Amino acid sequence: MEPITNDWERAVAFHGHRCPGLAIGYRAAKIALRELAAARAGDEELVAIVETDACGVDAIQVLTGCTLGKGNLLYRDYGKHAFTVANRQSGAAVRVAMKSAAWSEDENYRSLRQRVLSGRATPEEEELYAGYQEKRLQHILEAPEEEIFKIEHISLELPEKARLFNSVTCAYCGEQVAEVRARIKNGKIACIPCAENYSRGWGERK
């Protein structure tokens, strides 16, 4: 098998398939790296803040080198196709967000998608949906970026670098847990799942 050298192909290989969502993250990552005059991070030189947990995040990881494991990928559960990348050395940061007009969905498309995702679509409907998705994907990859994205250079207070914590052993399950995430239950060290929550209707307490 030939080695994968193209950024898009690497993102597809990591994600597992081609789709419009991956294309959004791919273009956003390319834009952010260009605007910051930065290369892929080998360690924590870059920080990425993603506002979705959708497909595009995989492209962000592949192209920017910001990953959950390195601690320089931060997730904000806002449900937006928006990605901020910052350079620790220069302090510069850029936020790339998809414009609403770039992802229009009419009722026919939503109905078709629901049928496909629920397994109720006919072969003809599945083929129609696949063609529609490929058309959307190509548009995202090829359209002028100003048509697809809002690009803003922003001020950002960078989070501290990822820290290493001592591990302690949960007295209940016997598994190790980072000290900072440990709880106390009946005077013994407990991991979060074993600690259980105490609530009388006033919200979650730990």
PDB file of C-alpha atoms in Angstrom:
ATOM      1  CA  MET A   1       0.000   0.000   0.000  1.00  0.00           C
ATOM      2  CA  GLU A   2       1.322   3.440  -0.915  1.00  0.00           C
ATOM      3  CA  PRO A   3       2.052   5.828   1.968  1.00  0.00           C
ATOM      4  CA  ILE A   4      -0.568   8.517   2.610  1.00  0.00           C
ATOM      5  CA  THR A   5       0.939  11.969   2.103  1.00  0.00           C
ATOM      6  CA  ASN A   6      -2.039  14.170   1.315  1.00  0.00           C
ATOM      7  CA  ASP A   7      -3.514  15.971   4.349  1.00  0.00           C
ATOM      8  CA  TRP A   8      -7.082  15.239   3.285  1.00  0.00           C
ATOM      9  CA  GLU A   9      -6.329  11.553   2.750  1.00  0.00           C
ATOM     10  CA  ARG A  10      -4.657  11.362   6.164  1.00  0.00           C
ATOM     11  CA  ALA A  11      -7.724  12.902   7.785  1.00  0.00           C
ATOM     12  CA  VAL A  12     -10.025  10.459   5.974  1.00  0.00           C
ATOM     13  CA  ALA A  13      -7.845   7.499   6.988  1.00  0.00           C
ATOM     14  CA  PHE A  14      -7.935   8.593  10.635  1.00  0.00           C
ATOM     15  CA  HIS A  15     -11.672   9.314  10.659  1.00  0.00           C
ATOM     16  CA  GLY A  16     -12.630   6.219   8.671  1.00  0.00           C
ATOM     17  CA  HIS A  17     -14.704   7.759   5.875  1.00  0.00           C
ATOM     18  CA  ARG A  18     -15.290  10.871   3.790  1.00  0.00           C
ATOM     19  CA  CYS A  19     -18.098  13.191   4.894  1.00  0.00           C
ATOM     20  CA  PRO A  20     -19.045  16.894   4.866  1.00  0.00           C
ATOM     21  CA  GLY A  21     -18.364  17.242   8.589  1.00  0.00           C
ATOM     22  CA  LEU A  22     -14.785  16.056   8.196  1.00  0.00           C
ATOM     23  CA  ALA A  23     -14.339  18.491   5.313  1.00  0.00           C
ATOM     24  CA  ILE A  24     -15.384  21.381   7.558  1.00  0.00           C
ATOM     25  CA  GLY A  25     -12.716  20.541  10.131  1.00  0.00           C
ATOM     26  CA  TYR A  26     -10.139  19.979   7.414  1.00  0.00           C
ATOM     27  CA  ARG A  27     -10.626  23.391   5.849  1.00  0.00           C
ATOM     28  CA  ALA A  28     -10.831  25.090   9.221  1.00  0.00           C
ATOM     29  CA  ALA A  29      -7.529  23.511  10.291  1.00  0.00           C
ATOM     30  CA  LYS A  30      -5.796  24.550   7.053  1.00  0.00           C
ATOM     31  CA  ILE A  31      -7.031  28.109   7.478  1.00  0.00           C
ATOM     32  CA  ALA A  32      -5.985  28.294  11.130  1.00  0.00           C
ATOM     33  CA  LEU A  33      -2.477  26.982  10.457  1.00  0.00           C
ATOM     34  CA  ARG A  34      -2.054  29.447   7.611  1.00  0.00           C
ATOM     35  CA  GLU A  35      -3.298  32.400   9.645  1.00  0.00           C
ATOM     36  CA  LEU A  36      -0.949  31.500  12.501  1.00  0.00           C
ATOM     37  CA  ALA A  37       1.964  30.699  10.165  1.00  0.00           C
ATOM     38  CA  ALA A  38       2.276  27.489  12.160  1.00  0.00           C
ATOM     39  CA  ALA A  39       3.068  23.858  11.483  1.00  0.00           C
ATOM     40  CA  ARG A  40       1.564  20.755  13.059  1.00  0.00           C
ATOM     41  CA  ALA A  41       2.304  20.606  16.773  1.00  0.00           C
ATOM     42  CA  GLY A  42       4.658  17.875  17.893  1.00  0.00           C
ATOM     43  CA  ASP A  43       3.933  18.624  21.538  1.00  0.00           C
ATOM     44  CA  GLU A  44       1.862  21.488  22.985  1.00  0.00           C
ATOM     45  CA  GLU A  45       3.068  24.318  20.761  1.00  0.00           C
ATOM     46  CA  LEU A  46      -0.520  24.769  19.594  1.00  0.00           C
ATOM     47  CA  VAL A  47      -3.820  24.613  21.473  1.00  0.00           C
ATOM     48  CA  ALA A  48      -7.158  23.881  19.812  1.00  0.00           C
ATOM     49  CA  ILE A  49     -10.549  24.648  21.314  1.00  0.00           C
ATOM     50  CA  VAL A  50     -13.385  22.890  19.501  1.00  0.00           C
ATOM     51  CA  GLU A  51     -17.048  23.783  19.979  1.00  0.00           C
ATOM     52  CA  THR A  52     -18.451  20.496  18.689  1.00  0.00           C
ATOM     53  CA  ASP A  53     -17.798  16.799  19.091  1.00  0.00           C
ATOM     54  CA  ALA A  54     -18.681  16.116  15.441  1.00  0.00           C
ATOM     55  CA  CYS A  55     -16.589  14.691  12.603  1.00  0.00           C
ATOM     56  CA  GLY A  56     -14.555  17.831  11.937  1.00  0.00           C
ATOM     57  CA  VAL A  57     -12.671  17.441  15.222  1.00  0.00           C
ATOM     58  CA  ASP A  58     -10.821  14.442  13.790  1.00  0.00           C
ATOM     59  CA  ALA A  59      -9.409  16.600  10.999  1.00  0.00           C
ATOM     60  CA  ILE A  60      -8.384  19.225  13.551  1.00  0.00           C
ATOM     61  CA  GLN A  61      -6.432  16.576  15.451  1.00  0.00           C
ATOM     62  CA  VAL A  62      -4.699  15.200  12.357  1.00  0.00           C
ATOM     63  CA  LEU A  63      -3.689  18.534  10.851  1.00  0.00           C
ATOM     64  CA  THR A  64      -2.883  20.619  13.933  1.00  0.00           C
ATOM     65  CA  GLY A  65      -1.488  17.899  16.172  1.00  0.00           C
ATOM     66  CA  CYS A  66      -3.779  19.038  18.990  1.00  0.00           C
ATOM     67  CA  THR A  67      -5.117  15.905  20.655  1.00  0.00           C
ATOM     68  CA  LEU A  68      -6.941  14.886  23.800  1.00  0.00           C
ATOM     69  CA  GLY A  69      -4.034  12.709  24.875  1.00  0.00           C
ATOM     70  CA  LYS A  70      -1.536  15.568  24.729  1.00  0.00           C
ATOM     71  CA  GLY A  71      -3.889  17.844  26.602  1.00  0.00           C
ATOM     72  CA  ASN A  72      -3.914  20.565  23.952  1.00  0.00           C
ATOM     73  CA  LEU A  73      -7.358  19.764  22.557  1.00  0.00           C
ATOM     74  CA  LEU A  74     -10.126  21.337  24.620  1.00  0.00           C
ATOM     75  CA  TYR A  75     -13.820  20.622  24.064  1.00  0.00           C
ATOM     76  CA  ARG A  76     -16.593  23.146  24.634  1.00  0.00           C
ATOM     77  CA  ASP A  77     -20.058  21.630  24.283  1.00  0.00           C
ATOM     78  CA  TYR A  78     -21.624  24.472  22.275  1.00  0.00           C
ATOM     79  CA  GLY A  79     -22.836  22.472  19.262  1.00  0.00           C
ATOM     80  CA  LYS A  80     -21.130  24.810  16.780  1.00  0.00           C
ATOM     81  CA  HIS A  81     -18.845  24.025  13.857  1.00  0.00           C
ATOM     82  CA  ALA A  82     -16.284  26.445  15.258  1.00  0.00           C
ATOM     83  CA  PHE A  83     -12.614  25.863  15.970  1.00  0.00           C
ATOM     84  CA  THR A  84     -10.080  28.090  17.706  1.00  0.00           C
ATOM     85  CA  VAL A  85      -6.373  27.407  17.327  1.00  0.00           C
ATOM     86  CA  ALA A  86      -3.750  29.302  19.310  1.00  0.00           C
ATOM     87  CA  ASN A  87       0.042  29.444  19.164  1.00  0.00           C
ATOM     88  CA  ARG A  88       1.669  29.373  22.601  1.00  0.00           C
ATOM     89  CA  GLN A  89       4.896  30.954  21.373  1.00  0.00           C
ATOM     90  CA  SER A  90       3.381  33.980  19.667  1.00  0.00           C
ATOM     91  CA  GLY A  91       0.192  34.200  21.714  1.00  0.00           C
ATOM     92  CA  ALA A  92      -1.812  34.581  18.510  1.00  0.00           C
ATOM     93  CA  ALA A  93      -5.172  32.860  18.167  1.00  0.00           C
ATOM     94  CA  VAL A  94      -7.663  32.477  15.353  1.00  0.00           C
ATOM     95  CA  ARG A  95     -11.275  31.271  15.461  1.00  0.00           C
ATOM     96  CA  VAL A  96     -12.732  29.695  12.328  1.00  0.00           C
ATOM     97  CA  ALA A  97     -16.509  29.219  12.364  1.00  0.00           C
ATOM     98  CA  MET A  98     -18.787  27.892   9.672  1.00  0.00           C
ATOM     99  CA  LYS A  99     -21.304  30.379   8.339  1.00  0.00           C
ATOM    100  CA  SER A 100     -24.945  29.376   8.609  1.00  0.00           C
ATOM    101  CA  ALA A 101     -25.534  29.838   4.877  1.00  0.00           C
ATOM    102  CA  ALA A 102     -22.874  27.222   4.106  1.00  0.00           C
ATOM    103  CA  TRP A 103     -24.895  24.406   5.682  1.00  0.00           C
ATOM    104  CA  SER A 104     -28.493  24.916   4.645  1.00  0.00           C
ATOM    105  CA  GLU A 105     -30.842  21.989   5.243  1.00  0.00           C
ATOM    106  CA  ASP A 106     -34.358  21.908   3.861  1.00  0.00           C
ATOM    107  CA  GLU A 107     -37.109  19.660   5.173  1.00  0.00           C
ATOM    108  CA  ASN A 108     -36.714  17.172   2.319  1.00  0.00           C
ATOM    109  CA  TYR A 109     -33.038  16.661   3.161  1.00  0.00           C
ATOM    110  CA  ARG A 110     -33.735  16.265   6.879  1.00  0.00           C
ATOM    111  CA  SER A 111     -36.460  13.719   6.176  1.00  0.00           C
ATOM    112  CA  LEU A 112     -34.169  11.798   3.829  1.00  0.00           C
ATOM    113  CA  ARG A 113     -31.328  11.824   6.367  1.00  0.00           C
ATOM    114  CA  GLN A 114     -33.634  10.548   9.094  1.00  0.00           C
ATOM    115  CA  ARG A 115     -34.768   7.660   6.900  1.00  0.00           C
ATOM    116  CA  VAL A 116     -31.187   6.730   6.058  1.00  0.00           C
ATOM    117  CA  LEU A 117     -29.910   6.955   9.638  1.00  0.00           C
ATOM    118  CA  SER A 118     -32.866   4.955  10.984  1.00  0.00           C
ATOM    119  CA  GLY A 119     -32.349   2.180   8.425  1.00  0.00           C
ATOM    120  CA  ARG A 120     -35.728   2.747   6.797  1.00  0.00           C
ATOM    121  CA  ALA A 121     -34.452   4.172   3.485  1.00  0.00           C
ATOM    122  CA  THR A 122     -34.846   2.359   0.202  1.00  0.00           C
ATOM    123  CA  PRO A 123     -31.734   1.627  -1.886  1.00  0.00           C
ATOM    124  CA  GLU A 124     -32.735   4.491  -4.153  1.00  0.00           C
ATOM    125  CA  GLU A 125     -33.016   6.876  -1.191  1.00  0.00           C
ATOM    126  CA  GLU A 126     -29.641   5.755   0.160  1.00  0.00           C
ATOM    127  CA  GLU A 127     -28.067   6.427  -3.232  1.00  0.00           C
ATOM    128  CA  LEU A 128     -29.735   9.835  -3.395  1.00  0.00           C
ATOM    129  CA  TYR A 129     -28.471  10.701   0.086  1.00  0.00           C
ATOM    130  CA  ALA A 130     -24.920   9.561  -0.713  1.00  0.00           C
ATOM    131  CA  GLY A 131     -24.909  11.738  -3.825  1.00  0.00           C
ATOM    132  CA  TYR A 132     -26.223  14.704  -1.868  1.00  0.00           C
ATOM    133  CA  GLN A 133     -23.536  14.262   0.795  1.00  0.00           C
ATOM    134  CA  GLU A 134     -20.781  14.013  -1.807  1.00  0.00           C
ATOM    135  CA  LYS A 135     -22.011  17.215  -3.441  1.00  0.00           C
ATOM    136  CA  ARG A 136     -21.973  18.996  -0.076  1.00  0.00           C
ATOM    137  CA  LEU A 137     -18.509  17.645   0.665  1.00  0.00           C
ATOM    138  CA  GLN A 138     -17.084  18.892  -2.629  1.00  0.00           C
ATOM    139  CA  HIS A 139     -18.642  22.300  -2.101  1.00  0.00           C
ATOM    140  CA  ILE A 140     -17.036  22.623   1.325  1.00  0.00           C
ATOM    141  CA  LEU A 141     -13.636  21.567  -0.018  1.00  0.00           C
ATOM    142  CA  GLU A 142     -13.684  23.772  -3.108  1.00  0.00           C
ATOM    143  CA  ALA A 143     -15.780  26.890  -2.384  1.00  0.00           C
ATOM    144  CA  PRO A 144     -14.031  30.181  -1.576  1.00  0.00           C
ATOM    145  CA  GLU A 145     -13.295  30.138   2.140  1.00  0.00           C
ATOM    146  CA  GLU A 146     -15.064  33.436   2.757  1.00  0.00           C
ATOM    147  CA  GLU A 147     -18.243  31.791   1.485  1.00  0.00           C
ATOM    148  CA  ILE A 148     -17.971  28.985   4.028  1.00  0.00           C
ATOM    149  CA  PHE A 149     -16.216  30.440   7.074  1.00  0.00           C
ATOM    150  CA  LYS A 150     -16.014  33.433   9.369  1.00  0.00           C
ATOM    151  CA  ILE A 151     -12.355  33.949  10.306  1.00  0.00           C
ATOM    152  CA  GLU A 152     -11.423  36.045  13.332  1.00  0.00           C
ATOM    153  CA  HIS A 153      -8.118  36.772  15.020  1.00  0.00           C
ATOM    154  CA  ILE A 154      -8.977  36.914  18.705  1.00  0.00           C
ATOM    155  CA  SER A 155      -7.412  37.525  22.093  1.00  0.00           C
ATOM    156  CA  LEU A 156      -7.285  34.348  24.117  1.00  0.00           C
ATOM    157  CA  GLU A 157      -6.038  33.578  27.584  1.00  0.00           C
ATOM    158  CA  LEU A 158      -4.209  30.339  26.948  1.00  0.00           C
ATOM    159  CA  PRO A 159      -4.859  27.472  29.357  1.00  0.00           C
ATOM    160  CA  GLU A 160      -1.934  26.091  31.297  1.00  0.00           C
ATOM    161  CA  LYS A 161      -0.098  23.157  29.808  1.00  0.00           C
ATOM    162  CA  ALA A 162      -1.310  19.679  30.635  1.00  0.00           C
ATOM    163  CA  ARG A 163      -0.207  18.519  34.077  1.00  0.00           C
ATOM    164  CA  LEU A 164       0.821  15.110  35.340  1.00  0.00           C
ATOM    165  CA  PHE A 165      -0.778  13.945  38.583  1.00  0.00           C
ATOM    166  CA  ASN A 166       0.062  11.218  41.039  1.00  0.00           C
ATOM    167  CA  SER A 167      -2.183   8.160  40.947  1.00  0.00           C
ATOM    168  CA  VAL A 168      -4.015   6.678  43.919  1.00  0.00           C
ATOM    169  CA  THR A 169      -5.934   3.428  44.201  1.00  0.00           C
ATOM    170  CA  CYS A 170      -9.696   3.335  44.619  1.00  0.00           C
ATOM    171  CA  ALA A 171     -10.511   1.354  47.752  1.00  0.00           C
ATOM    172  CA  TYR A 172     -13.686   0.002  46.127  1.00  0.00           C
ATOM    173  CA  CYS A 173     -12.770  -1.155  42.612  1.00  0.00           C
ATOM    174  CA  GLY A 174      -9.013  -1.351  43.030  1.00  0.00           C
ATOM    175  CA  GLU A 175      -8.330   0.707  39.920  1.00  0.00           C
ATOM    176  CA  GLN A 176      -5.894   3.594  39.779  1.00  0.00           C
ATOM    177  CA  VAL A 177      -7.236   7.113  39.470  1.00  0.00           C
ATOM    178  CA  ALA A 178      -5.530  10.471  39.094  1.00  0.00           C
ATOM    179  CA  GLU A 179      -5.239  12.019  42.548  1.00  0.00           C
ATOM    180  CA  VAL A 180      -6.958  15.215  41.403  1.00  0.00           C
ATOM    181  CA  ARG A 181     -10.053  13.218  40.353  1.00  0.00           C
ATOM    182  CA  ALA A 182     -10.298  11.081  43.489  1.00  0.00           C
ATOM    183  CA  ARG A 183     -13.100  11.394  46.036  1.00  0.00           C
ATOM    184  CA  ILE A 184     -13.539  10.327  49.650  1.00  0.00           C
ATOM    185  CA  LYS A 185     -16.317   7.856  50.478  1.00  0.00           C
ATOM    186  CA  ASN A 186     -16.751   6.651  54.053  1.00  0.00           C
ATOM    187  CA  GLY A 187     -13.247   7.886  54.796  1.00  0.00           C
ATOM    188  CA  LYS A 188     -11.709   5.904  51.936  1.00  0.00           C
ATOM    189  CA  ILE A 189     -10.330   6.972  48.568  1.00  0.00           C
ATOM    190  CA  ALA A 190     -12.856   6.377  45.791  1.00  0.00           C
ATOM    191  CA  CYS A 191     -12.915   6.996  42.048  1.00  0.00           C
ATOM    192  CA  ILE A 192     -15.807   9.045  40.688  1.00  0.00           C
ATOM    193  CA  PRO A 193     -17.919   6.049  39.523  1.00  0.00           C
ATOM    194  CA  CYS A 194     -17.542   4.354  42.911  1.00  0.00           C
ATOM    195  CA  ALA A 195     -18.152   7.526  44.931  1.00  0.00           C
ATOM    196  CA  GLU A 196     -21.809   7.698  43.852  1.00  0.00           C
ATOM    197  CA  ASN A 197     -23.772  10.921  43.889  1.00  0.00           C
ATOM    198  CA  TYR A 198     -25.854  12.328  46.694  1.00  0.00           C
ATOM    199  CA  SER A 199     -28.946  14.211  45.627  1.00  0.00           C
ATOM    200  CA  ARG A 200     -32.332  15.066  47.114  1.00  0.00           C
ATOM    201  CA  GLY A 201     -33.594  16.906  44.072  1.00  0.00           C
ATOM    202  CA  TRP A 202     -31.325  19.937  44.446  1.00  0.00           C
ATOM    203  CA  GLY A 203     -28.949  18.872  41.703  1.00  0.00           C
ATOM    204  CA  GLU A 204     -25.921  16.683  41.624  1.00  0.00           C
ATOM    205  CA  ARG A 205     -23.515  16.683  44.545  1.00  0.00           C
ATOM    206  CA  LYS A 206     -20.295  14.757  44.853  1.00  0.00           C
TER     207      LYS A 206
END
